[in-house]
Every structure is written in C-alpha cells, then in structure tokens.
Short mmCIF file of C-alpha atoms in Angstrom, two decimals:
data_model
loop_
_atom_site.label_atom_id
_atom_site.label_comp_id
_atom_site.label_asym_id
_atom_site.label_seq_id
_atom_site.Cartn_x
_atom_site.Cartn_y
_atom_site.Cartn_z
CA UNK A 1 37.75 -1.71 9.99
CA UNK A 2 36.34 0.71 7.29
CA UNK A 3 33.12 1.81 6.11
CA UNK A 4 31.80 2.32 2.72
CA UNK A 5 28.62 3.25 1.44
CA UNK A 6 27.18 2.64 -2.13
CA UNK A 7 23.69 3.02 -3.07
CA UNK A 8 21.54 2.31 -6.11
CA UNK A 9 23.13 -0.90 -7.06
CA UNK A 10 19.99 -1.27 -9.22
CA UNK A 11 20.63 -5.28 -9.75
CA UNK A 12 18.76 -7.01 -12.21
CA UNK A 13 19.94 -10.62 -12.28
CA UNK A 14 16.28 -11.68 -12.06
CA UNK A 15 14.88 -8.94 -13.77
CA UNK A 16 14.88 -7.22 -17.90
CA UNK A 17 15.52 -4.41 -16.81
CA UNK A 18 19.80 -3.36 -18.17
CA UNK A 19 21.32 -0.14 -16.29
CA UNK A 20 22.78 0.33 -19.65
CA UNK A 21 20.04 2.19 -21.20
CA UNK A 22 21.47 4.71 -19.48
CA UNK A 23 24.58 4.97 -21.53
CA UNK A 24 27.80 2.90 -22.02
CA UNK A 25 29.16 3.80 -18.87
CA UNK A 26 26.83 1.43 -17.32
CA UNK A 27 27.49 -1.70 -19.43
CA UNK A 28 28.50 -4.90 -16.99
CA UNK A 29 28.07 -2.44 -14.34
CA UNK A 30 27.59 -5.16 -11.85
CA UNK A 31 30.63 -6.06 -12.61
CA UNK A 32 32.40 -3.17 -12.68
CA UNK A 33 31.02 -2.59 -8.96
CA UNK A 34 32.20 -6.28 -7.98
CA UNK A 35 35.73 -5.71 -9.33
CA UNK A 36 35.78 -2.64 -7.29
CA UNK A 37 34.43 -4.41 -4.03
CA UNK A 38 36.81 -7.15 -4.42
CA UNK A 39 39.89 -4.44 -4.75
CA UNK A 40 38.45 -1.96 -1.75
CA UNK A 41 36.41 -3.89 0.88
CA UNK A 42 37.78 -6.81 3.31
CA UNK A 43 36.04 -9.17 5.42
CA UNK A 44 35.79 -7.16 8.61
CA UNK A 45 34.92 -3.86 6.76
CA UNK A 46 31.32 -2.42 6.75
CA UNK A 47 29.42 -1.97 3.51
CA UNK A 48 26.07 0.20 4.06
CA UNK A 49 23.71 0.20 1.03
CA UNK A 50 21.18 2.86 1.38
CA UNK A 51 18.55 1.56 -0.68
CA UNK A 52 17.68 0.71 -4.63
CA UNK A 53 19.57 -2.76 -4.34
CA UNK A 54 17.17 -4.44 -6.39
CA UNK A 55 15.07 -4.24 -9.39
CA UNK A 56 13.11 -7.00 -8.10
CA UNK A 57 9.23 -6.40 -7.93
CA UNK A 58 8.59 -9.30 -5.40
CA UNK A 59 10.62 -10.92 -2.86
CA UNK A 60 10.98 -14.06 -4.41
CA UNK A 61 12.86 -12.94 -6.78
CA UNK A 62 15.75 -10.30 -5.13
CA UNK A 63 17.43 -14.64 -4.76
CA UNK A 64 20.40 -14.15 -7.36
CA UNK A 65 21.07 -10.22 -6.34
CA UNK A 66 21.24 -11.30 -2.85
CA UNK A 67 23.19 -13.96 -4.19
CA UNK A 68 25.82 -11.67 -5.93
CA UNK A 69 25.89 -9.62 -2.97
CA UNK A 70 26.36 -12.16 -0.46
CA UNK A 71 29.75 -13.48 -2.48
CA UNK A 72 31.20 -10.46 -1.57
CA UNK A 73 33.75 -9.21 1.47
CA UNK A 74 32.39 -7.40 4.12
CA UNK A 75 29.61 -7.34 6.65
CA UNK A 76 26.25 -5.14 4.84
CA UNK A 77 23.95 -3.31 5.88
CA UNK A 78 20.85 -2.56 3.58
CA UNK A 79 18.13 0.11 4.15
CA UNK A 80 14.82 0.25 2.06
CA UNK A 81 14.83 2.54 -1.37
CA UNK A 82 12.04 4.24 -3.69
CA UNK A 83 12.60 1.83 -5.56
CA UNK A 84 13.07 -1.64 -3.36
CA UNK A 85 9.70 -2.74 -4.22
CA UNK A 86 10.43 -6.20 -3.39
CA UNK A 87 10.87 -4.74 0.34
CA UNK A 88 7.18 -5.07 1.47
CA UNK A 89 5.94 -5.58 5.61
CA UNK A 90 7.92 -6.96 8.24
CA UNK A 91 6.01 -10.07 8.40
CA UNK A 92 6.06 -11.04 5.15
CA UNK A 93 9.89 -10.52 4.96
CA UNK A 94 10.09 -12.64 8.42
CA UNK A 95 7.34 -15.34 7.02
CA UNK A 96 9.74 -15.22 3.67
CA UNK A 97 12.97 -16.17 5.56
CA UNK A 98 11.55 -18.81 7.69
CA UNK A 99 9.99 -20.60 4.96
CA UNK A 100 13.23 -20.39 2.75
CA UNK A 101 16.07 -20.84 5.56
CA UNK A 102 17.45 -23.24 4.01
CA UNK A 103 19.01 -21.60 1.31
CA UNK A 104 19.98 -18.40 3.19
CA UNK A 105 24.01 -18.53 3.50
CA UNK A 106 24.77 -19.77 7.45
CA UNK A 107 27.28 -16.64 7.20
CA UNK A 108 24.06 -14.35 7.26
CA UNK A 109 22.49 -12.63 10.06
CA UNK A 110 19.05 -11.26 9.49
CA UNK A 111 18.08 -8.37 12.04
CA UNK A 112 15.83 -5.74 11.81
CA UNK A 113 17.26 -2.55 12.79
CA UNK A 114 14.22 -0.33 11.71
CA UNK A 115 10.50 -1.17 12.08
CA UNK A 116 7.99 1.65 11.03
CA UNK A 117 4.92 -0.99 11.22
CA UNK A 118 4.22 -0.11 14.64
CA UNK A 119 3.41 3.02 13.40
CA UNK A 120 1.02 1.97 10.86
CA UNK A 121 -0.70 -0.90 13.72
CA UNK A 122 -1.06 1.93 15.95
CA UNK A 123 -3.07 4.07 13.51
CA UNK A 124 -4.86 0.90 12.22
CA UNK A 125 -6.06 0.59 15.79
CA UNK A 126 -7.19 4.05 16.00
CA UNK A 127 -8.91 4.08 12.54
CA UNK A 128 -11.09 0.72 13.84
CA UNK A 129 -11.62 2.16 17.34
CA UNK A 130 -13.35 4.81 15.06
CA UNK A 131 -14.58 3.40 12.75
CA UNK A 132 -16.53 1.32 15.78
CA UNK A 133 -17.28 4.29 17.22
CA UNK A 134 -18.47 6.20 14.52
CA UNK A 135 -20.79 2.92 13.58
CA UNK A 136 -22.03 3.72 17.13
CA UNK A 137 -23.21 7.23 16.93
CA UNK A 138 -25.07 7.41 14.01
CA UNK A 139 -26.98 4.24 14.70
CA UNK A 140 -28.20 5.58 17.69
CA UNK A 141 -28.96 9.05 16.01
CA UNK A 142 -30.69 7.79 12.75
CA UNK A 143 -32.83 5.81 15.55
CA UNK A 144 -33.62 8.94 17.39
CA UNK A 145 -34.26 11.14 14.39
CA UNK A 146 -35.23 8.52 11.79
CA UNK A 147 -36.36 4.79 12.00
CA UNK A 148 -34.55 1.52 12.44
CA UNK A 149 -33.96 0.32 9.57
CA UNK A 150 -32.42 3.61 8.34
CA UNK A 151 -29.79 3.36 11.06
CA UNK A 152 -29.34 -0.53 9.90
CA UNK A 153 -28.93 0.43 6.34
CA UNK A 154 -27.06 3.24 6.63
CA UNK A 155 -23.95 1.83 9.15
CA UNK A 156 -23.98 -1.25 7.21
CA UNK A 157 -22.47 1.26 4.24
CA UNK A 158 -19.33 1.86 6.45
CA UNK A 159 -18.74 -1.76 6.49
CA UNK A 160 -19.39 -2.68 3.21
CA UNK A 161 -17.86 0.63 2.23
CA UNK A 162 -14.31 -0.67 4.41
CA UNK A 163 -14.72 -4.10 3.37
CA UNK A 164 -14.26 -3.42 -0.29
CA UNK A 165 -11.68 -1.27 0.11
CA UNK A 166 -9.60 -3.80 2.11
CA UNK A 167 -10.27 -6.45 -0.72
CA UNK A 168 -8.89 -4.08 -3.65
CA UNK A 169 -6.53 -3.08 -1.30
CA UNK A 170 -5.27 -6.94 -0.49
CA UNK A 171 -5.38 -7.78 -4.40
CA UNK A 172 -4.26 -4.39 -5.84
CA UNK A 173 -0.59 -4.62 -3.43
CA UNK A 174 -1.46 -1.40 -1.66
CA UNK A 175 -0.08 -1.74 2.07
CA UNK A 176 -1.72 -0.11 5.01
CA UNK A 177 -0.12 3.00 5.46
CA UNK A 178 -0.96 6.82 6.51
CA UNK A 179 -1.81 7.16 2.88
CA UNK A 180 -4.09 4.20 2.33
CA UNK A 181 -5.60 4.44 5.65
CA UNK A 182 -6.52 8.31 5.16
CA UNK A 183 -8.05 7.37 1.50
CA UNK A 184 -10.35 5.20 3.88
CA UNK A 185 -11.39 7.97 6.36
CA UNK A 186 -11.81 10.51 3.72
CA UNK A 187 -14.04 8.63 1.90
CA UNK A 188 -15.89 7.10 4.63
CA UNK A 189 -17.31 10.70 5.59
CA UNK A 190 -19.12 11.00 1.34
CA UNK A 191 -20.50 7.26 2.31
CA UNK A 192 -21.92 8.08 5.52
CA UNK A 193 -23.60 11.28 3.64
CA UNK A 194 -24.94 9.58 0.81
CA UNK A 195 -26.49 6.98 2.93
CA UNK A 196 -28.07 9.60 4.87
CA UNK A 197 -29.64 11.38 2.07
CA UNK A 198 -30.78 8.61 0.69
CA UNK A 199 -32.41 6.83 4.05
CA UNK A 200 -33.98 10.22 4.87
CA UNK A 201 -35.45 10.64 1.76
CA UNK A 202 -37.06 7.27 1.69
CA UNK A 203 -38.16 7.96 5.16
CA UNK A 204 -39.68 11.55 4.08
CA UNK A 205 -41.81 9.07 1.26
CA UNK A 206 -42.86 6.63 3.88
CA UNK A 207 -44.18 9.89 6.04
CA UNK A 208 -46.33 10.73 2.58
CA UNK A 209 -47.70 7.12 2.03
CA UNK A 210 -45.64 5.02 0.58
CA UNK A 211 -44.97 1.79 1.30
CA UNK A 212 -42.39 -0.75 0.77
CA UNK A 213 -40.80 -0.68 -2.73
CA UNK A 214 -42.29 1.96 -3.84
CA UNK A 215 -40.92 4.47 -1.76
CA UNK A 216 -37.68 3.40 -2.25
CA UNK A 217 -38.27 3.64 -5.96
CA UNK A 218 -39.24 7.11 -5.76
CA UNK A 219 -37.04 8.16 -2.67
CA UNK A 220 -33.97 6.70 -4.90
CA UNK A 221 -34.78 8.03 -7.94
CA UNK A 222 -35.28 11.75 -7.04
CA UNK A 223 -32.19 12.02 -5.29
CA UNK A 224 -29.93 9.61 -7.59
CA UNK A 225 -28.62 12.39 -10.32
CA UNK A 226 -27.42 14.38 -8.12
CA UNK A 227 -25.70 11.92 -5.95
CA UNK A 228 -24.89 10.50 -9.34
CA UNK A 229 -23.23 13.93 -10.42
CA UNK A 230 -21.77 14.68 -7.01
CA UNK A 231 -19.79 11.09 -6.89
CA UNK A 232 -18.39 12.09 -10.18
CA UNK A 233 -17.47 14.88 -9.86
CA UNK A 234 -15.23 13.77 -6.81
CA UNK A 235 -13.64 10.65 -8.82
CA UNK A 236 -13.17 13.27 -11.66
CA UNK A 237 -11.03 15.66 -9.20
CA UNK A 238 -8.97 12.80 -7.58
CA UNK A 239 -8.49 10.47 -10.72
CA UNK A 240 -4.99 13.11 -11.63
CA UNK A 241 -3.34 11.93 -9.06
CA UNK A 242 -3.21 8.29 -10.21
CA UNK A 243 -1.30 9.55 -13.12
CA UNK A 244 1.44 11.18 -11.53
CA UNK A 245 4.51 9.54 -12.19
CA UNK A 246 8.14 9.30 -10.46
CA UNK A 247 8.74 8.73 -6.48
CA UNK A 248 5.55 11.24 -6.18
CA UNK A 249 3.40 9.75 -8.23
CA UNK A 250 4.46 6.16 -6.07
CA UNK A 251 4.10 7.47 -2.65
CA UNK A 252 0.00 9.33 -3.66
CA UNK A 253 -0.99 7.74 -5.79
CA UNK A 254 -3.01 4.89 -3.59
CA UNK A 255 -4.51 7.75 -2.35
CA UNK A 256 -6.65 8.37 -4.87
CA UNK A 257 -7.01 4.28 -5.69
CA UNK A 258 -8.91 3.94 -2.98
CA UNK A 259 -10.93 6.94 -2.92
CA UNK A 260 -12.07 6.68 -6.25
CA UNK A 261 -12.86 2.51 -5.56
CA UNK A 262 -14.59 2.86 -2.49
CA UNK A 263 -16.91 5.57 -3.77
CA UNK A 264 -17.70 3.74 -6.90
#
C-alpha cells in the first residue's frame, strides 16, 4: 500500500468559480488531477487530502465534487481547509448524512477522526455558568447599593444584550467559537457599564424629586451623548477589522461582527 497526499483540489463542479483564472496551466485541471490519480493510485492505496477540496459554500452542494472524488481508486482521507467552507459543525455534517444516506456510495465509510467541538461546548458552558453568575452578582449589588428595579433593568441588558447576539449570530453563519464567544464577553462588560450609568443616574433624579417618566427623561438625556460618543467611538475602532481580507481577515473578522452588533 502507498500513500499520497494532494491538497487544494479547489473543485468547482457545483460552483462558478474556474481554477483557470489563474493561468493556463490550470485549464481542465480536474482532469488533469484525475488522469494522474487513475495512472498513480490503486484501490488499496491511501489518498490524504489536507484540506481546500471544495469550492462549495454549503454542504449541499460539495454532491458532484464528492462525486468526482468518490469515482476514484483509493481509500481518502480529508481534513478541513481555509477554505472548506462547506465544512461547518459536527452535527450538522452528521444531521446532513443521515438525512441524505441514501445517495452516499455503500463503498463509503464516514468517521470522524477529529472533533474540536468539545472544545467550543466546554467554553460555551463556562461562558453561561458566567454569564449566570455574573447576572447574580450585580443583581444583588444594584439591590444593596441602588433599588430594585435598577438591578431588574440593568441584568435584563445581559440577556437581551446575549440574545441578540445569538440571533445575528444564527442568521449571519457565524459558529460558536473562541472568537465569537470572546466578541460576547468583551462586549458584555461596555453593556453592563452603560446600564449602570444609566440606572444610577435615574436613581440620583429619583433622590432629587423626580418621579416616574420624568426622571428617566432627564436621567437619560444628560448622560446619552456621551454614552452616545463613547459607543462610537468603540464601533469606530473595531469596524477595521471587518475589512481585513484573506485567511486573517476570515478567522477575526466575527470578532468585530459581533462586537460592533451587540453594542449597537
């Protein structure tokens, strides 16, 4: 038995997206690399592709490069690229097969050597068990040093605050990951302080007088330019990273999506 290793196949039978922009030498070039397949590799060889098999953007469509692959000798072995963004979560590649087993090849075995989500679950975990926490503490201190409703008001902002980050998260394709998840945290700490401002300011106007409305009017509007300014000024020094491009530019850039959401 022999092993070979290619990488960057780059197909595109589902996609508009021709390797040949990159010069002639890439015209046909998936069939250039069959031809050379069929002349090198034979059924009991090993074939390891280390990622960028597929131009695909979603899994639905990788069908006709697995397809192309899967007509070919040897036993493979494919790791996630930069590029494989059709590789998302382990569940929804596992919910993917079992809905559409029966047009995988019987030939195939599906097994999943690598699983970095138990990473990310195990920091999700933490992040809540803070996040609960957290909730915790400063309702009991804005009780102590404040009033009731300014601990109500103030830890409902981390929930809202979480909540509409995991909605533009859900419908924007960002994963949880250390990235995402530490957009969350940082962001959750400028919530937390503008709530507190802003509750302990309206509690300052109830101390003068004012009731209801009113001294939320007043509270709100004294301290809401410079909050105003402040949030800006913290979208204005993340929003760069959004526009970083290549594998960089990828791998940060949610970082700064969901900072920059969450605070406005």
């Amino acid at each position: 038995m022999s092993i070979y290793v290619i990488a960057d196949l780059h197909l595109s039978f589902s996609q508009d997206k021709p390797m040949d922009i990159f010069g002639k030498n890439w015209e046909n070039h998936a069939e250039k690399i069959k031809q050379d397949w069929l002349a090198k590799v034979n059924d009991d060889d090993m074939v390891v592709l280390p990622g960028d098999f597929s131009w695909a953007m979603h899994l639905e469509d990788t069908y006709l490069d697995f397809k192309y692959l899967n007509e070919l000798p040897g036993k493979k072995v494919l790791l996630k690229g930069n590029h494989d963004y059709w590789w998302t979560t382990v569940t929804s590649m596992k919910k993917f097969l079992e809905e559409n087993k029966n047009i995988i090849p019987e030939n195939i075995e599906i097994s999943v050597m690598g699983n970095n989500s138990r990473t990310i679950n195990d920091l999700l975990n933490a992040v809540t068990s803070n996040i609960a926490g957290g909730f915790v503490i400063i309702f009991l201190i804005l009780i102590i040093f404040l009033d009731f409703k300014s601990a109500i008001v103030t830890s409902l902002g981390m929930i809202i605050v979480i909540s509409v980050s995991m909605i533009y998260m859900k419908y924007s394709n960002i994963t949880f990951n250390t990235i995402s998840l530490a957009g969350i945290i940082t962001v959750l700490g400028m919530i937390v302080d503008n709530s507190i401002v802003v509750s302990e300011n309206i509690f300052n106007y109830h101390q003068k007088g004012f009731k209801g409305l009113d001294a939320t009017k007043s509270a709100v509007g004294e301290v809401f330019m410079p909050m105003l300014v402040s949030t800006l000024t913290t979208v204005a020094a993340f929003t760069p990273m959004i526009f970083v491009s290549g594998t960089m530019g990828r791998l940060i850039n949610q970082y700064p999506k969901v900072v920059i959401v969450a605070l406005i």
